[in-house]
Tab-separated table of C-alpha atoms in Angstrom:
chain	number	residue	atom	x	y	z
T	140	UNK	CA	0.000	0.000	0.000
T	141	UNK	CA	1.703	3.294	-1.035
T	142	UNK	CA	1.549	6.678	0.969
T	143	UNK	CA	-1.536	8.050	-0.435
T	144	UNK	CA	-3.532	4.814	-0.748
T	145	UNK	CA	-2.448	4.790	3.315
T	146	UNK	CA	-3.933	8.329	3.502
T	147	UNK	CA	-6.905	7.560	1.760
T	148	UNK	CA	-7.813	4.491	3.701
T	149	UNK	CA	-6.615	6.471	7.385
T	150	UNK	CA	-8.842	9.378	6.120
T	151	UNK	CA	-11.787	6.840	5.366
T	152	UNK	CA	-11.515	5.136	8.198
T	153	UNK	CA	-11.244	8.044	10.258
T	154	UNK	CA	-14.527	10.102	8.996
T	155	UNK	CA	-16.144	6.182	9.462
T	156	UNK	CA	-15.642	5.234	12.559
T	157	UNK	CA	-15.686	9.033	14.222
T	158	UNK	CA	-19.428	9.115	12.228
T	159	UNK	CA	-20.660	5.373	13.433
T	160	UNK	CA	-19.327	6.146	17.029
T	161	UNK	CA	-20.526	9.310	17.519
T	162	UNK	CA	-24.098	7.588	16.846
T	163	UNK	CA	-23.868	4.697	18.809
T	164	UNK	CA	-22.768	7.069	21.538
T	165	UNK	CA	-26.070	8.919	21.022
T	166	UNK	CA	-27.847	5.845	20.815
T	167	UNK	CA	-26.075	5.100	23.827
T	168	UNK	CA	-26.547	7.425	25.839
T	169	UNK	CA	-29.962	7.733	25.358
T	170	UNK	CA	-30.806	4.543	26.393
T	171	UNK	CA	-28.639	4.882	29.700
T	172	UNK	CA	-31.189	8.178	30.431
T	173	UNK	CA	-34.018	5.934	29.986
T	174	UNK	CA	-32.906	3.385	32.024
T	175	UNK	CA	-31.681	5.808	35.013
T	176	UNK	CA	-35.232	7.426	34.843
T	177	UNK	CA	-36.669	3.897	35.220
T	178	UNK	CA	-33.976	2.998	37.682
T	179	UNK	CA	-34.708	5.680	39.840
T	180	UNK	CA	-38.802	5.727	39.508
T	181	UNK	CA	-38.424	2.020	40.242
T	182	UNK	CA	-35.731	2.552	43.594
T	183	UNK	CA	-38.297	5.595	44.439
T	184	UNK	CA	-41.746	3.366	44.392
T	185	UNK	CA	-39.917	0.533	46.674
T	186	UNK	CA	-38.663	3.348	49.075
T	187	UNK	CA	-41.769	4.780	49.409
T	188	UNK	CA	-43.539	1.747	49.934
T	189	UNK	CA	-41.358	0.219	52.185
T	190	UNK	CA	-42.179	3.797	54.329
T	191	UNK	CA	-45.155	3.483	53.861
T	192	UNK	CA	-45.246	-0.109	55.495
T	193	UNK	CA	-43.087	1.095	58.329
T	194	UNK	CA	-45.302	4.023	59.054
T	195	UNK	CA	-47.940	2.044	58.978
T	196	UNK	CA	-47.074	-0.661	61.663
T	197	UNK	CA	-45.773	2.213	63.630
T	198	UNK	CA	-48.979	3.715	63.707
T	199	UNK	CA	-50.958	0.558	64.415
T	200	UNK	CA	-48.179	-0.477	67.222
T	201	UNK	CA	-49.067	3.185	69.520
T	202	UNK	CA	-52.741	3.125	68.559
T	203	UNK	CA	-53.047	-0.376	70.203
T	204	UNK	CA	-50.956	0.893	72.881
T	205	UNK	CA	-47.944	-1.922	72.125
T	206	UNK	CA	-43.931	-1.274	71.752
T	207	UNK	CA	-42.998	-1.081	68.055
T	208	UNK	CA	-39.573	-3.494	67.623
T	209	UNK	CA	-38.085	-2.662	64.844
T	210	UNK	CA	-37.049	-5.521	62.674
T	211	UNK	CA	-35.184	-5.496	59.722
T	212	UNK	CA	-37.267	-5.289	56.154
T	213	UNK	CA	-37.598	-8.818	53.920
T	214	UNK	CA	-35.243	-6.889	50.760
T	215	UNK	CA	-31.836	-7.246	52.086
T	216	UNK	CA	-30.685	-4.083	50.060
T	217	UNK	CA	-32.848	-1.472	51.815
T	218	UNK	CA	-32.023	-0.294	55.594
T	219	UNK	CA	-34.186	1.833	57.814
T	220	UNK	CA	-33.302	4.290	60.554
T	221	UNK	CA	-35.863	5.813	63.244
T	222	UNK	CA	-35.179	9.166	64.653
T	223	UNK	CA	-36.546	11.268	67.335
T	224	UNK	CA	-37.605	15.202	66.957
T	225	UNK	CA	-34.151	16.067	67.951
T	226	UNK	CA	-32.778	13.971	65.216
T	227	UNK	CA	-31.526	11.444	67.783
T	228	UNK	CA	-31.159	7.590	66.989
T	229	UNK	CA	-33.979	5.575	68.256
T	230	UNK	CA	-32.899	2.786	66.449
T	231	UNK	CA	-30.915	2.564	62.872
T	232	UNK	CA	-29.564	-0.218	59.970
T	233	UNK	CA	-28.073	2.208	58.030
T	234	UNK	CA	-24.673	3.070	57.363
T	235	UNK	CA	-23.083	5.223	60.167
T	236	UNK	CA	-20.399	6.811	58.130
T	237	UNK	CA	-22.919	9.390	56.243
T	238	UNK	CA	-25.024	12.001	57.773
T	239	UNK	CA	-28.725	12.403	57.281
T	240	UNK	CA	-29.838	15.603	55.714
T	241	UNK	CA	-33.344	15.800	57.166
T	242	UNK	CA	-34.051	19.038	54.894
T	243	UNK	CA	-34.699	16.713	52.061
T	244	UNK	CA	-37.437	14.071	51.803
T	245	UNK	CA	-35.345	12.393	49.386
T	246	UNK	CA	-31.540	12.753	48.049
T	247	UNK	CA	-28.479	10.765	47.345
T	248	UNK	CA	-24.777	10.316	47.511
T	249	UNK	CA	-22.191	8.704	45.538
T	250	UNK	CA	-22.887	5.677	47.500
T	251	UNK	CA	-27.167	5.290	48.675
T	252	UNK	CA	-30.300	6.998	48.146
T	253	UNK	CA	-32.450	7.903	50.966
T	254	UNK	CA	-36.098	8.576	51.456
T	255	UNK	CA	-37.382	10.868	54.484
T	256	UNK	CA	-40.818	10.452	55.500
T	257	UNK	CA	-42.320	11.946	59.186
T	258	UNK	CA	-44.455	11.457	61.985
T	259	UNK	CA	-46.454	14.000	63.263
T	260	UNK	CA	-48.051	12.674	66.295
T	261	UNK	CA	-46.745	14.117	69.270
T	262	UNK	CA	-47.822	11.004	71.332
T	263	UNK	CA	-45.018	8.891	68.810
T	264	UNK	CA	-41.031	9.421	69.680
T	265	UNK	CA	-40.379	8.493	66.484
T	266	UNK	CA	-40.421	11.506	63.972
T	267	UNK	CA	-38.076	10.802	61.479
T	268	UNK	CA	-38.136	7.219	59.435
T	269	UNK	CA	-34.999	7.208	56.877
T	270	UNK	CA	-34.969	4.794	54.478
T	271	UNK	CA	-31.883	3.639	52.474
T	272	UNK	CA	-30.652	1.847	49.902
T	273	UNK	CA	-27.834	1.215	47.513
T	274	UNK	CA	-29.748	-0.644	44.951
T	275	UNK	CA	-29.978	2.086	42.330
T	276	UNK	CA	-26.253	2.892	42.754
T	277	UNK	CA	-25.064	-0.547	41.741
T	278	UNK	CA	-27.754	-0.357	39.093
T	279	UNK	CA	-26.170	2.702	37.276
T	280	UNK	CA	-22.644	1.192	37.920
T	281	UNK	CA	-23.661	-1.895	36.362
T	282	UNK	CA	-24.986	-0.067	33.788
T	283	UNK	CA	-22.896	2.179	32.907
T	284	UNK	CA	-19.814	-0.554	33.057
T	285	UNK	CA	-22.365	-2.310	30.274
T	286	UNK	CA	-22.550	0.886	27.997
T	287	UNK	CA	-18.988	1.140	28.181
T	288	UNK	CA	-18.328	-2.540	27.085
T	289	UNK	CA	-21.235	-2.137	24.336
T	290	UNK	CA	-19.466	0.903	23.117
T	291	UNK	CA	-16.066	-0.678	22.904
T	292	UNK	CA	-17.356	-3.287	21.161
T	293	UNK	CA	-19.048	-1.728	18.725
T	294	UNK	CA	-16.013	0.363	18.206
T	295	UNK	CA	-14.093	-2.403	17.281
T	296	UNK	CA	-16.645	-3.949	15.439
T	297	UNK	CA	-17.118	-0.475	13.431
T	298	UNK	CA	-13.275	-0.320	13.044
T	299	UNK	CA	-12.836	-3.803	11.351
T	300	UNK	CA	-15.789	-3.500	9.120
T	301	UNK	CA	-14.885	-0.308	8.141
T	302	UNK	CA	-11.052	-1.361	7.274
T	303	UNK	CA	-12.439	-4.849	5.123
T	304	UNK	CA	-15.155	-1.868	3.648
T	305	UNK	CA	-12.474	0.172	2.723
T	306	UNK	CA	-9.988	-2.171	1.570
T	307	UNK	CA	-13.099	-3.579	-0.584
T	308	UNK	CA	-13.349	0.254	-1.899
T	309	UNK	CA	-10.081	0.473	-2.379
T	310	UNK	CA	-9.183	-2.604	-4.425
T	311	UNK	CA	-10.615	-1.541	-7.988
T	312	UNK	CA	-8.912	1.519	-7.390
T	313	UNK	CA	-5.562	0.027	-7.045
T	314	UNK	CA	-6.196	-2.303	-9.688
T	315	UNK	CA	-7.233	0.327	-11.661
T	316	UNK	CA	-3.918	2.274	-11.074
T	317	UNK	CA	-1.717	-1.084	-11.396
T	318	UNK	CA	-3.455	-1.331	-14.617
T	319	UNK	CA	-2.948	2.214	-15.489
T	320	UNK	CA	0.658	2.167	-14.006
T	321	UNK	CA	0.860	-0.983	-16.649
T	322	UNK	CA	-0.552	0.500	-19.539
T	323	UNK	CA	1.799	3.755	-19.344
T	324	UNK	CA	5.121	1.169	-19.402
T	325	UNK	CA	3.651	-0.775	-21.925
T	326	UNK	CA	2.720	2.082	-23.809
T	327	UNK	CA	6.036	3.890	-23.554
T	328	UNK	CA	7.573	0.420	-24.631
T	329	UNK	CA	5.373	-0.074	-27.602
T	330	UNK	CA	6.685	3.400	-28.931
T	331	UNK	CA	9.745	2.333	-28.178
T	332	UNK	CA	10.483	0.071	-30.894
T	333	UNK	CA	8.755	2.750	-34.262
T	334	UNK	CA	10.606	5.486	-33.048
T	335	UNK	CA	13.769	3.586	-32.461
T	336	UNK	CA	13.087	2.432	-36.125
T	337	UNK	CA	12.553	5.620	-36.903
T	338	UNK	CA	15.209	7.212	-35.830
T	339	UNK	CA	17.733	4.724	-36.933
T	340	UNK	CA	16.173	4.989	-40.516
T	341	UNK	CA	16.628	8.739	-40.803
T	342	UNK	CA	20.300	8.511	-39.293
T	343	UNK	CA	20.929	6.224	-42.194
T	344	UNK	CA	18.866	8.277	-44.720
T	345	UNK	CA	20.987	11.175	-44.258
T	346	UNK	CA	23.880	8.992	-44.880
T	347	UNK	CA	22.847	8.178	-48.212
T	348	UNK	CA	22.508	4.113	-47.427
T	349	UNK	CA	19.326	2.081	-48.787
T	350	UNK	CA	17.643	5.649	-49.351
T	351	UNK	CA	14.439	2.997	-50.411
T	352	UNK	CA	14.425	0.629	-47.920
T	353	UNK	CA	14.431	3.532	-45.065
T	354	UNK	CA	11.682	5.407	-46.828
T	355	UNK	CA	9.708	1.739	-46.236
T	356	UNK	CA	11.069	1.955	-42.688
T	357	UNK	CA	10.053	5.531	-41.723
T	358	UNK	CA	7.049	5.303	-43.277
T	359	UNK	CA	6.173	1.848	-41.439
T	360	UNK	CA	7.312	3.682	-38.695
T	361	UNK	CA	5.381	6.823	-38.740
T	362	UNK	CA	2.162	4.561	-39.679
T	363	UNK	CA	2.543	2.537	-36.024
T	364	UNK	CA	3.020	5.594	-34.328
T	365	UNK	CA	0.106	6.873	-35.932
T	366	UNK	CA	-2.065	3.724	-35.152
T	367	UNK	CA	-1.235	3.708	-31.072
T	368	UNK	CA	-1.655	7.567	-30.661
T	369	UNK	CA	-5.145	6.741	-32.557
T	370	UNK	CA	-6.130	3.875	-30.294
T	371	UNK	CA	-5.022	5.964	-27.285
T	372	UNK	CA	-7.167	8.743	-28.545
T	373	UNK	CA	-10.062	6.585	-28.846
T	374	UNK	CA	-10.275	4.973	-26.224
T	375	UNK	CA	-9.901	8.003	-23.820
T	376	UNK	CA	-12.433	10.553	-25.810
T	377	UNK	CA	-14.149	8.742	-27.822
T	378	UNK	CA	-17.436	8.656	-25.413
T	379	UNK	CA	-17.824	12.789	-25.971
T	380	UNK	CA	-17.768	12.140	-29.656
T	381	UNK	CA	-21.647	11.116	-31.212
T	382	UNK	CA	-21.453	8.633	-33.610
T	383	UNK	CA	-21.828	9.850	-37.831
T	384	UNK	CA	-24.033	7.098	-39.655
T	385	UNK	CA	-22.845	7.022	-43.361
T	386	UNK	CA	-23.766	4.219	-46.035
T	387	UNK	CA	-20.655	2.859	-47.379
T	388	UNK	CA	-18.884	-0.068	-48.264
T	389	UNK	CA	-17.380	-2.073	-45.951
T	390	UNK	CA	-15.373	-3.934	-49.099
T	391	UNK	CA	-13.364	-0.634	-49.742
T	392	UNK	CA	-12.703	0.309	-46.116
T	393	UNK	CA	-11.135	-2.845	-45.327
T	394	UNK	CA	-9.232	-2.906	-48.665
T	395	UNK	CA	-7.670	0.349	-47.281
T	396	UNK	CA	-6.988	-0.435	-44.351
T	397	UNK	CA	-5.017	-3.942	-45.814
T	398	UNK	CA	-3.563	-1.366	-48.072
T	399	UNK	CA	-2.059	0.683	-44.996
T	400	UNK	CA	-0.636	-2.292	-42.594
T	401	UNK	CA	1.123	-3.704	-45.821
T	402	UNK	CA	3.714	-0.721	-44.827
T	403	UNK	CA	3.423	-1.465	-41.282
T	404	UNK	CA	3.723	-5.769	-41.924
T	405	UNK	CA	7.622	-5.125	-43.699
T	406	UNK	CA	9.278	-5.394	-40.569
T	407	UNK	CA	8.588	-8.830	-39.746
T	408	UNK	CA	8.101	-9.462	-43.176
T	409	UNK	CA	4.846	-10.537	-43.176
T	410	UNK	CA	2.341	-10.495	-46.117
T	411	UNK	CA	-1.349	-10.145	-46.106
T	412	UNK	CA	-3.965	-11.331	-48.356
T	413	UNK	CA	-7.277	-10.038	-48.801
T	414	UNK	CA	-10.736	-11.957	-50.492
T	415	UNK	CA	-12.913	-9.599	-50.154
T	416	UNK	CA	-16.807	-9.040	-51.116
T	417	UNK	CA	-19.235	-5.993	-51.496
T	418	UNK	CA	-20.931	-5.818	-48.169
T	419	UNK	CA	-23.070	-2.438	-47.664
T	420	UNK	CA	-23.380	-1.002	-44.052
T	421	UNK	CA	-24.867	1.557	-42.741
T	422	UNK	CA	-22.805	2.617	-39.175
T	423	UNK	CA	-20.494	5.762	-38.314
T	424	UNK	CA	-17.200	5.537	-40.311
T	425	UNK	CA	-14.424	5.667	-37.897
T	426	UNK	CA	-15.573	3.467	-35.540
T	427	UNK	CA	-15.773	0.913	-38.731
T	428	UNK	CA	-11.890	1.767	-39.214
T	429	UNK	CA	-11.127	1.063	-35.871
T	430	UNK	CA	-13.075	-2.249	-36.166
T	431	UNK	CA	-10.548	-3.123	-39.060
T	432	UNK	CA	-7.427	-1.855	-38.001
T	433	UNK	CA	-7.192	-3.397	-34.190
T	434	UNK	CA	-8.345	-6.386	-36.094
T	435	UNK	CA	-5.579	-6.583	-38.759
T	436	UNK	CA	-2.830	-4.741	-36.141
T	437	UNK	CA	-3.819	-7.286	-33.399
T	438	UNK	CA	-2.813	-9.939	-36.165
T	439	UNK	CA	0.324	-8.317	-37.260
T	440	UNK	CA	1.881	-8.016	-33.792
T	441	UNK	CA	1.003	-11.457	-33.026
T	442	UNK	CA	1.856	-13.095	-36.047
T	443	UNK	CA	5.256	-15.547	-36.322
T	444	UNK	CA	7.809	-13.425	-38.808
T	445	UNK	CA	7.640	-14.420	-42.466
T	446	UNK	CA	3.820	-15.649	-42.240
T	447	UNK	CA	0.711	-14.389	-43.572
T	448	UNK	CA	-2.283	-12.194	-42.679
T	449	UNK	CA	-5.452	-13.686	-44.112
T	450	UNK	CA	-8.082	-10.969	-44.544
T	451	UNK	CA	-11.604	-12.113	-45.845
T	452	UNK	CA	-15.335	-10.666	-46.327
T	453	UNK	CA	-17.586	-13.445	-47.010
T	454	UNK	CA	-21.205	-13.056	-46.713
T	455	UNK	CA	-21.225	-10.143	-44.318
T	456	UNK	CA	-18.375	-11.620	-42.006
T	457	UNK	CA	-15.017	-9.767	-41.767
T	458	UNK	CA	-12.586	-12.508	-40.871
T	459	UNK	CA	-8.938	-11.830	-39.874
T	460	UNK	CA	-6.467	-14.594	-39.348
T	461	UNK	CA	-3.281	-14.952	-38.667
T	462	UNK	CA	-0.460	-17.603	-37.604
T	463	UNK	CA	1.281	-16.697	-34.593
T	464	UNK	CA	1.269	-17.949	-31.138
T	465	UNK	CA	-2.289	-18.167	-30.466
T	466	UNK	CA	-4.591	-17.748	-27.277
T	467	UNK	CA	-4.998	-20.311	-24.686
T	468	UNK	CA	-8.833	-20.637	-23.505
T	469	UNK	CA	-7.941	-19.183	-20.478
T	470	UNK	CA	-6.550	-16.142	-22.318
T	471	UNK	CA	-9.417	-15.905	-24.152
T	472	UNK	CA	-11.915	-15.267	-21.351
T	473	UNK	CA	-9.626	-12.143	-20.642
T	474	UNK	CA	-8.065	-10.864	-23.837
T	475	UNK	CA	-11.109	-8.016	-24.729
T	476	UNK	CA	-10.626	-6.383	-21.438
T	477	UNK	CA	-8.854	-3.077	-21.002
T	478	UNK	CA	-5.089	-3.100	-20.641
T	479	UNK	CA	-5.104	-7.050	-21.053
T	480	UNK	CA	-2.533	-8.641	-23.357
T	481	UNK	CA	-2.541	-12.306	-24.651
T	482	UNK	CA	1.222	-12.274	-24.418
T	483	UNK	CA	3.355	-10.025	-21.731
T	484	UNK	CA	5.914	-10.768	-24.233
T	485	UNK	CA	4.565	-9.349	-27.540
T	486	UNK	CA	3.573	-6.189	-28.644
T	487	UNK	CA	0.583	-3.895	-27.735
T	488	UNK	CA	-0.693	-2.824	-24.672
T	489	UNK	CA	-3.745	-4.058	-24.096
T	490	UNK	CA	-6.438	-1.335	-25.789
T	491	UNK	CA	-7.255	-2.610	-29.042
T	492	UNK	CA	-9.419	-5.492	-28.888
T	493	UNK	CA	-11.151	-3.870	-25.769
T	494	UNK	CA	-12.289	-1.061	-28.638
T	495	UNK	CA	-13.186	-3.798	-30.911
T	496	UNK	CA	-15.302	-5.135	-28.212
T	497	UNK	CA	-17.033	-1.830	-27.214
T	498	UNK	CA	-18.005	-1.248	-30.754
T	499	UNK	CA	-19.546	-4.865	-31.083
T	500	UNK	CA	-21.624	-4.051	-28.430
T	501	UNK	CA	-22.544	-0.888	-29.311
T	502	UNK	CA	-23.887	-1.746	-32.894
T	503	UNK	CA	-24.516	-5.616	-31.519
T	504	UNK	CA	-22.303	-7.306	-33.889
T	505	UNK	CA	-21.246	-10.897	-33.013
T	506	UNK	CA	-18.000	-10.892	-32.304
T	507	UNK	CA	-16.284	-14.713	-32.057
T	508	UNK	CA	-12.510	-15.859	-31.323
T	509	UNK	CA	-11.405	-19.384	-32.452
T	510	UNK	CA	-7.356	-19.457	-31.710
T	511	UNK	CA	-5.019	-23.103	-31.624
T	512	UNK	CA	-2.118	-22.614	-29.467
T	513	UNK	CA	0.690	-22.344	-31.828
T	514	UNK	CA	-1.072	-22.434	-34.787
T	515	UNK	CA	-3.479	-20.038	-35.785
T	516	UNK	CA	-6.381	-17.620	-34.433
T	517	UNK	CA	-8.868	-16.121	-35.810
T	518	UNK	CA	-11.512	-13.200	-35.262
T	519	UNK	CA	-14.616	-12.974	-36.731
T	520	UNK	CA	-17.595	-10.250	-37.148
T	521	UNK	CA	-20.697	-10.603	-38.193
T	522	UNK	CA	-22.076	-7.041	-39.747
T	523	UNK	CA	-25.223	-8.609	-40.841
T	524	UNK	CA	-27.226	-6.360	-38.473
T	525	UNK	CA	-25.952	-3.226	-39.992
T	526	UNK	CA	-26.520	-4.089	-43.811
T	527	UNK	CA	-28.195	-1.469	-45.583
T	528	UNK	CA	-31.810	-2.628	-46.369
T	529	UNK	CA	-32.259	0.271	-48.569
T	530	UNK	CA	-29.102	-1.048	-50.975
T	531	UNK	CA	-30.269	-4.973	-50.595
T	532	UNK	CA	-33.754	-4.266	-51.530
T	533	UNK	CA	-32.284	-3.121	-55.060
């Protein structure tokens, strides 16, 4: 992973898990209010009622005229204390180390809550009844200890999701930029070779040696340069361009085309023959020429040295073949997408038959591939859904 690929996923990842925290935490927190409220009306209601019941057998106890013993209450977690008017212990369960605020009927501290009710009979010493408990405390700790685990959790949880979402995110990206990073060597190698030819051919030319044969060189030369800057132009701008439907035949354009790689086919000394038909279309012009030449380059470049090109239109079918190295089945399920080569060890970079491709689709023309390793290979279109009705019909 390279420095801004590292940034990009940090940055991600950051603006992620900051987001899906920060709403879990609301979430969160949210909850733990609405369980505190319930807590506390819950700890409330049982300290009331336990009050209540004390008061109550107090009351009973001096009405009848018998002692009230205090006893301790059937819930463990909540004490009791009776006090007189002077705030003296009459008798107490709670825990000695606070004081009682008596200005409150109810509070808490960090450790109980307390509930304050009073008697105001003057024929009962007991005035004060304070009731405690530490129930709702532990609750909240318990609680809150849970929220924190939850949101740890879920933090980690968010923070490996979002890594495997962002390496997902990520990978056509890189691909994409191995693939670009691929095309731009390949491309830079392919170039190589024409203008090294070139170059070489002119440096002799001015020399005065084989004046004819460089003129076939330079021009062969200047046509491959020609033919990659074309594909490269194509391929990058050629969606902004709308497509110019002209009635033509295909015969000529293809005998043209055979016609211009016959300059380009002298280096390795290969020949190609043409048997060719009148076929009548009706589709935009360049994207035709493209068709052709990718077809008949693609053959070139992959064809042994001193073989043929066989170039025939037979009953609306353009086929091209050649005999080079040919494409193993597994290459074949690859070879029409972008920056994809049927041999890392031949020419072209990968752009051509993924522009032969996007115009088969575009007009829906069958395109087929029948290759033998080592043998032969051939490409095939079928332009029978293009023909121009107007020209059959006469």
């Amino acid at each position: 992973m390279n420095k801004d690929e590292r940034k990009a996923l940090i940055s991600f990842l950051s603006i992620y898990i900051v987001s899906a925290i920060f709403l879990i935490g609301v979430i969160l927190y949210i909850y733990y209010k609405n369980e505190t409220r319930m807590l506390e009306e819950t700890c409330s209601m049982e300290l009331s009622n336990a009050s209540m019941h004390i008061k109550t057998e107090i009351m009973n106890k001096y009405m009848k005229k018998q002692e009230f013993n205090a006893s301790k209450l059937t819930k463990e977690n909540i004490k009791y204390g009776l006090f007189d008017k002077d705030k003296n212990v009459i008798f107490s369960y709670l825990d000695k180390d606070f004081e009682i605020d008596f200005s409150k009927t109810t509070y808490e501290n960090e450790f109980y809550n307390y509930f304050i009710t009073t008697l105001d009979d003057e024929n009962i010493p007991i005035k004060y009844i304070v009731i405690e408990t530490c129930q709702e405390v532990q609750d909240k700790n318990k609680l809150k200890i849970f929220i924190l685990i939850i949101l740890v959790l879920s933090s980690i949880f968010i923070g490996c999701i979002g890594y495997l979402l962002a390496k997902i995110l990520l990978k056509p990206v890189r691909q994409r930029v191995e693939s670009m990073d691929k095309f731009i060597k390949d491309s830079a190698h392919e170039l190589n070779t024409p203008i090294t030819v070139l170059m070489t051919s002119v440096s002799m030319l001015k020399s005065g040696k084989n004046p004819q044969k460089m003129m076939k060189y330079i021009l062969s030369s200047s046509k491959q340069i020609s033919q990659i800057y074309n594909d490269i132009h194509f391929s990058a701008f050629n969606e902004i361009n709308e497509d110019v439907f002209e009635e033509f035949n295909l015969k000529d354009l293809v005998s043209e085309s055979t016609e211009y790689f016959n300059d380009i086919s002298i280096t390795k000394n290969i020949v190609i023959k043409s048997t060719l038909e009148d076929c009548f279309i009706k589709m935009d012009k360049t994207k035709t020429q493209k068709l052709v030449n990718n077809l008949i380059s693609n053959a070139i470049k992959y064809s042994n040295k001193d073989s043929i090109v066989e170039v025939s239109l037979s009953n609306n079918i353009l086929n091209v073949k050649n005999f080079g190295i040919g494409i193993s089945s597994e290459e074949q399920k690859e070879i029409f997408k972008r920056y994809k080569r049927g041999n890392n060890n031949e020419g072209g970079f990968g752009i051509g038959l993924d522009i032969v491709k996007r115009i088969c689709e575009e007009y829906s023309l069958l395109l087929t591939l029948e290759s033998q390793m080592n043998k032969k290979t051939i490409f095939s279109i079928d332009f029978s859904s293009i023909l121009n009705k107007e020209y059959i019909q006469k």
